[in-house]
mmCIF file of C-alpha atoms in Angstrom:
data_model
loop_
_atom_site.group_PDB
_atom_site.id
_atom_site.type_symbol
_atom_site.label_atom_id
_atom_site.label_comp_id
_atom_site.label_asym_id
_atom_site.label_seq_id
_atom_site.Cartn_x
_atom_site.Cartn_y
_atom_site.Cartn_z
ATOM 1 C CA MET A 150 -90.156 -50.182 162.477
ATOM 2 C CA SER A 151 -89.118 -46.666 164.858
ATOM 3 C CA SER A 152 -87.406 -47.460 168.165
ATOM 4 C CA GLN A 153 -89.003 -44.698 169.681
ATOM 5 C CA SER A 154 -91.861 -45.419 172.370
ATOM 6 C CA PRO A 155 -95.708 -45.343 171.096
ATOM 7 C CA THR A 156 -97.206 -42.349 171.638
ATOM 8 C CA GLY A 157 -100.861 -41.152 171.598
ATOM 9 C CA TRP A 158 -103.548 -39.185 173.848
ATOM 10 C CA LEU A 159 -103.812 -42.096 176.737
ATOM 11 C CA TRP A 160 -100.396 -43.282 176.551
ATOM 12 C CA ALA A 161 -96.396 -43.517 175.997
ATOM 13 C CA GLY A 162 -93.351 -45.778 176.298
ATOM 14 C CA HIS A 163 -91.911 -42.821 179.122
ATOM 15 C CA ALA A 164 -95.426 -42.573 181.752
ATOM 16 C CA LYS A 165 -94.736 -45.493 182.694
ATOM 17 C CA PRO A 166 -93.214 -44.547 185.808
ATOM 18 C CA GLY A 167 -95.958 -41.917 185.977
ATOM 19 C CA LEU A 168 -98.104 -45.084 186.255
ATOM 20 C CA ILE A 169 -95.818 -46.491 188.379
ATOM 21 C CA ALA A 170 -96.044 -43.604 190.906
ATOM 22 C CA ALA A 171 -99.799 -42.999 190.684
ATOM 23 C CA VAL A 172 -100.987 -46.542 191.442
ATOM 24 C CA LEU A 173 -98.295 -46.572 194.248
ATOM 25 C CA THR A 174 -99.642 -43.750 195.816
ATOM 26 C CA LEU A 175 -103.775 -45.609 195.855
ATOM 27 C CA VAL A 176 -102.659 -48.194 196.690
ATOM 28 C CA ILE A 177 -100.646 -47.667 199.672
ATOM 29 C CA ASP A 178 -103.350 -44.838 200.113
ATOM 30 C CA GLN A 179 -106.215 -46.447 199.621
ATOM 31 C CA ALA A 180 -104.847 -48.924 202.118
ATOM 32 C CA HIS A 181 -104.271 -46.513 204.884
ATOM 33 C CA LYS A 182 -107.706 -45.535 205.274
ATOM 34 C CA LEU A 183 -108.444 -48.776 205.164
ATOM 35 C CA TRP A 184 -106.799 -50.101 208.147
ATOM 36 C CA MET A 185 -107.156 -46.961 210.317
ATOM 37 C CA LEU A 186 -111.113 -47.235 209.842
ATOM 38 C CA LEU A 187 -111.819 -50.900 209.533
ATOM 39 C CA TRP A 188 -109.416 -52.712 211.519
ATOM 40 C CA VAL A 189 -108.536 -49.821 213.116
ATOM 41 C CA GLY A 190 -111.626 -48.588 214.166
ATOM 42 C CA ILE A 191 -110.923 -45.546 215.357
ATOM 43 C CA GLN A 192 -113.827 -43.021 215.434
ATOM 44 C CA GLU A 193 -114.748 -39.526 214.854
ATOM 45 C CA GLY A 194 -112.884 -37.291 216.000
ATOM 46 C CA HIS A 195 -111.238 -39.442 217.802
ATOM 47 C CA ARG A 196 -107.734 -38.227 219.022
ATOM 48 C CA THR A 197 -104.290 -40.344 220.054
ATOM 49 C CA SER A 198 -101.700 -38.433 220.009
ATOM 50 C CA VAL A 199 -98.255 -40.551 219.088
ATOM 51 C CA LEU A 200 -95.616 -37.215 218.935
ATOM 52 C CA PRO A 201 -95.355 -33.522 220.654
ATOM 53 C CA PHE A 202 -95.690 -32.744 217.153
ATOM 54 C CA LEU A 203 -98.034 -35.895 216.198
ATOM 55 C CA ASP A 204 -101.505 -36.703 217.258
ATOM 56 C CA ILE A 205 -103.531 -39.155 214.555
ATOM 57 C CA VAL A 206 -107.490 -37.974 214.289
ATOM 58 C CA TYR A 207 -109.729 -39.142 212.067
ATOM 59 C CA VAL A 208 -111.721 -35.845 210.134
ATOM 60 C CA ARG A 209 -114.007 -36.877 207.146
ATOM 61 C CA ASN A 210 -113.240 -33.591 205.605
ATOM 62 C CA THR A 211 -116.391 -32.797 203.471
ATOM 63 C CA GLY A 212 -114.875 -29.762 201.594
ATOM 64 C CA ILE A 213 -111.897 -28.529 199.356
ATOM 65 C CA SER A 214 -108.795 -27.691 201.297
ATOM 66 C CA TYR A 215 -109.032 -26.081 204.874
ATOM 67 C CA SER A 216 -112.362 -27.668 204.465
ATOM 68 C CA LEU A 217 -113.222 -24.381 202.021
ATOM 69 C CA LEU A 218 -116.560 -25.138 200.391
ATOM 70 C CA ASP A 219 -117.671 -27.431 202.895
ATOM 71 C CA GLY A 220 -120.850 -29.194 201.868
ATOM 72 C CA SER A 221 -121.954 -32.699 202.466
ATOM 73 C CA SER A 222 -125.130 -33.697 200.322
ATOM 74 C CA THR A 223 -124.136 -36.191 197.718
ATOM 75 C CA ALA A 224 -124.114 -34.249 194.256
ATOM 76 C CA TRP A 225 -121.504 -31.724 196.574
ATOM 77 C CA GLN A 226 -118.995 -34.838 197.061
ATOM 78 C CA LEU A 227 -120.234 -36.464 192.782
ATOM 79 C CA THR A 228 -119.100 -32.846 191.948
ATOM 80 C CA LEU A 229 -116.004 -32.934 194.323
ATOM 81 C CA SER A 230 -115.000 -36.024 192.614
ATOM 82 C CA GLY A 231 -115.878 -35.867 189.308
ATOM 83 C CA PHE A 232 -113.573 -32.074 189.162
ATOM 84 C CA ALA A 233 -110.445 -34.165 191.075
ATOM 85 C CA THR A 234 -110.906 -37.490 188.312
ATOM 86 C CA ALA A 235 -111.777 -34.639 186.004
ATOM 87 C CA ALA A 236 -107.549 -31.976 186.725
ATOM 88 C CA ALA A 237 -106.154 -36.171 187.287
ATOM 89 C CA LEU A 238 -106.455 -37.362 183.584
ATOM 90 C CA GLY A 239 -105.778 -33.421 182.170
ATOM 91 C CA LEU A 240 -102.878 -33.936 184.247
ATOM 92 C CA TRP A 241 -102.765 -37.422 182.825
ATOM 93 C CA ILE A 242 -102.877 -35.886 179.382
ATOM 94 C CA TRP A 243 -100.328 -33.602 179.929
ATOM 95 C CA LEU A 244 -97.787 -36.179 181.164
ATOM 96 C CA VAL A 245 -98.220 -38.387 178.039
ATOM 97 C CA ARG A 246 -98.279 -35.647 176.021
ATOM 98 C CA GLY A 247 -94.918 -34.052 176.418
ATOM 99 C CA GLN A 248 -91.800 -34.730 176.677
ATOM 100 C CA HIS A 249 -90.463 -34.632 180.120
ATOM 101 C CA SER A 250 -88.107 -34.679 183.235
ATOM 102 C CA LYS A 251 -87.922 -38.029 185.360
ATOM 103 C CA ILE A 252 -88.895 -35.784 188.283
ATOM 104 C CA MET A 253 -91.647 -33.526 186.468
ATOM 105 C CA ILE A 254 -92.828 -37.753 185.454
ATOM 106 C CA VAL A 255 -92.433 -38.876 189.417
ATOM 107 C CA SER A 256 -94.558 -35.642 190.302
ATOM 108 C CA LEU A 257 -97.193 -35.287 188.057
ATOM 109 C CA GLY A 258 -97.549 -39.722 188.900
ATOM 110 C CA LEU A 259 -97.974 -38.222 192.575
ATOM 111 C CA ILE A 260 -101.022 -35.884 191.815
ATOM 112 C CA ILE A 261 -103.091 -37.877 189.502
ATOM 113 C CA GLY A 262 -102.931 -41.006 191.703
ATOM 114 C CA GLY A 263 -102.903 -38.353 195.506
ATOM 115 C CA ALA A 264 -106.607 -36.567 193.308
ATOM 116 C CA ILE A 265 -108.254 -40.203 192.941
ATOM 117 C CA ALA A 266 -107.468 -41.415 196.126
ATOM 118 C CA ASN A 267 -109.097 -38.722 196.967
ATOM 119 C CA ALA A 268 -111.743 -39.100 195.020
ATOM 120 C CA ILE A 269 -112.784 -42.429 195.918
ATOM 121 C CA ASP A 270 -113.350 -41.201 199.722
ATOM 122 C CA ARG A 271 -115.465 -38.872 198.628
ATOM 123 C CA LEU A 272 -117.578 -41.518 196.943
ATOM 124 C CA TRP A 273 -116.707 -44.385 199.347
ATOM 125 C CA LEU A 274 -117.018 -42.089 202.988
ATOM 126 C CA GLY A 275 -118.930 -38.662 201.736
ATOM 127 C CA GLY A 276 -115.779 -36.655 201.643
ATOM 128 C CA VAL A 277 -112.211 -37.343 202.443
ATOM 129 C CA ALA A 278 -110.845 -39.081 205.415
ATOM 130 C CA ASP A 279 -108.108 -37.313 206.897
ATOM 131 C CA PHE A 280 -106.147 -38.618 210.223
ATOM 132 C CA PHE A 281 -102.810 -36.462 210.596
ATOM 133 C CA SER A 282 -103.182 -33.799 212.298
ATOM 134 C CA LEU A 283 -99.116 -31.912 212.660
ATOM 135 C CA HIS A 284 -98.711 -29.157 216.121
ATOM 136 C CA ALA A 285 -96.069 -26.703 218.118
ATOM 137 C CA TYR A 286 -96.697 -24.149 220.419
ATOM 138 C CA GLY A 287 -100.734 -24.818 221.202
ATOM 139 C CA ILE A 288 -100.796 -24.207 216.884
ATOM 140 C CA TYR A 289 -102.552 -27.063 215.664
ATOM 141 C CA TRP A 290 -102.280 -27.508 211.389
ATOM 142 C CA TYR A 291 -104.987 -28.578 208.620
ATOM 143 C CA ILE A 292 -105.411 -32.447 208.734
ATOM 144 C CA PHE A 293 -104.459 -34.642 206.032
ATOM 145 C CA ASN A 294 -104.032 -38.023 204.709
ATOM 146 C CA LEU A 295 -101.266 -40.034 202.652
ATOM 147 C CA ALA A 296 -103.223 -37.974 199.242
ATOM 148 C CA ASP A 297 -102.175 -35.113 200.361
ATOM 149 C CA VAL A 298 -99.068 -35.608 201.167
ATOM 150 C CA ALA A 299 -98.191 -36.845 198.195
ATOM 151 C CA ILE A 300 -100.036 -34.034 196.266
ATOM 152 C CA VAL A 301 -97.646 -31.619 198.206
ATOM 153 C CA ALA A 302 -94.999 -33.473 196.912
ATOM 154 C CA GLY A 303 -95.834 -33.629 193.633
ATOM 155 C CA VAL A 304 -96.757 -30.142 193.701
ATOM 156 C CA THR A 305 -92.553 -29.292 194.817
ATOM 157 C CA GLY A 306 -91.710 -32.179 192.619
ATOM 158 C CA LEU A 307 -92.692 -29.598 189.829
ATOM 159 C CA LEU A 308 -91.863 -26.697 191.451
ATOM 160 C CA TYR A 309 -87.821 -28.361 191.286
ATOM 161 C CA ASP A 310 -88.284 -29.442 188.064
ATOM 162 C CA SER A 311 -89.500 -25.844 186.988
ATOM 163 C CA PHE A 312 -86.844 -23.872 188.450
ATOM 164 C CA ILE A 313 -84.057 -26.359 187.183
ATOM 165 C CA ALA A 314 -85.176 -26.105 183.408
ATOM 166 C CA SER A 315 -85.265 -22.486 183.951
ATOM 167 C CA ARG A 316 -81.489 -22.214 185.178
ATOM 168 C CA ASN A 317 -80.203 -24.523 182.957
ATOM 169 C CA ASP A 318 -81.814 -22.405 179.610
ATOM 170 C CA ALA A 319 -80.574 -19.577 181.603
ATOM 171 C CA ALA A 320 -77.004 -20.571 181.725
ATOM 172 C CA ASN A 321 -77.272 -22.353 178.311
ATOM 173 C CA SER A 322 -78.806 -18.674 176.990
ATOM 174 C CA THR A 323 -75.409 -16.831 178.168
#
């Protein structure tokens, strides 16, 4: 019997940190949204200034990034939720089928957890619940949530990992 971890289409021993990152992202994001909507009782469009550069405001995003392709129909929300789920499944298969660094595994987990969390919002709320509004000097950036933060952190981790791998490959080729 081999001491290596079993591999397959949906599970590999090295995927555990990715699963942990995905589940933690999903749970933290959904707990925050439940807290804001049910316990705090924030109303859509209500804005509260927290810091000179940060407001809390509830916006339900029925489109994709920056509200592109906006549509509030149930069919559209199901389509976007299905796309996010398919993308998460594709990322998961990529994670379990390859040999990746720990940074890449956790980064993929963050993206998967964020995508699934936002897909759940679309099914539950008819759009993604966003709360954080960064701004400075009268310029407002888009409103986002914790799942979005995890996705951006995951993409940043993938980019970092790809640059480190490229630098190592270049150093080893000379």
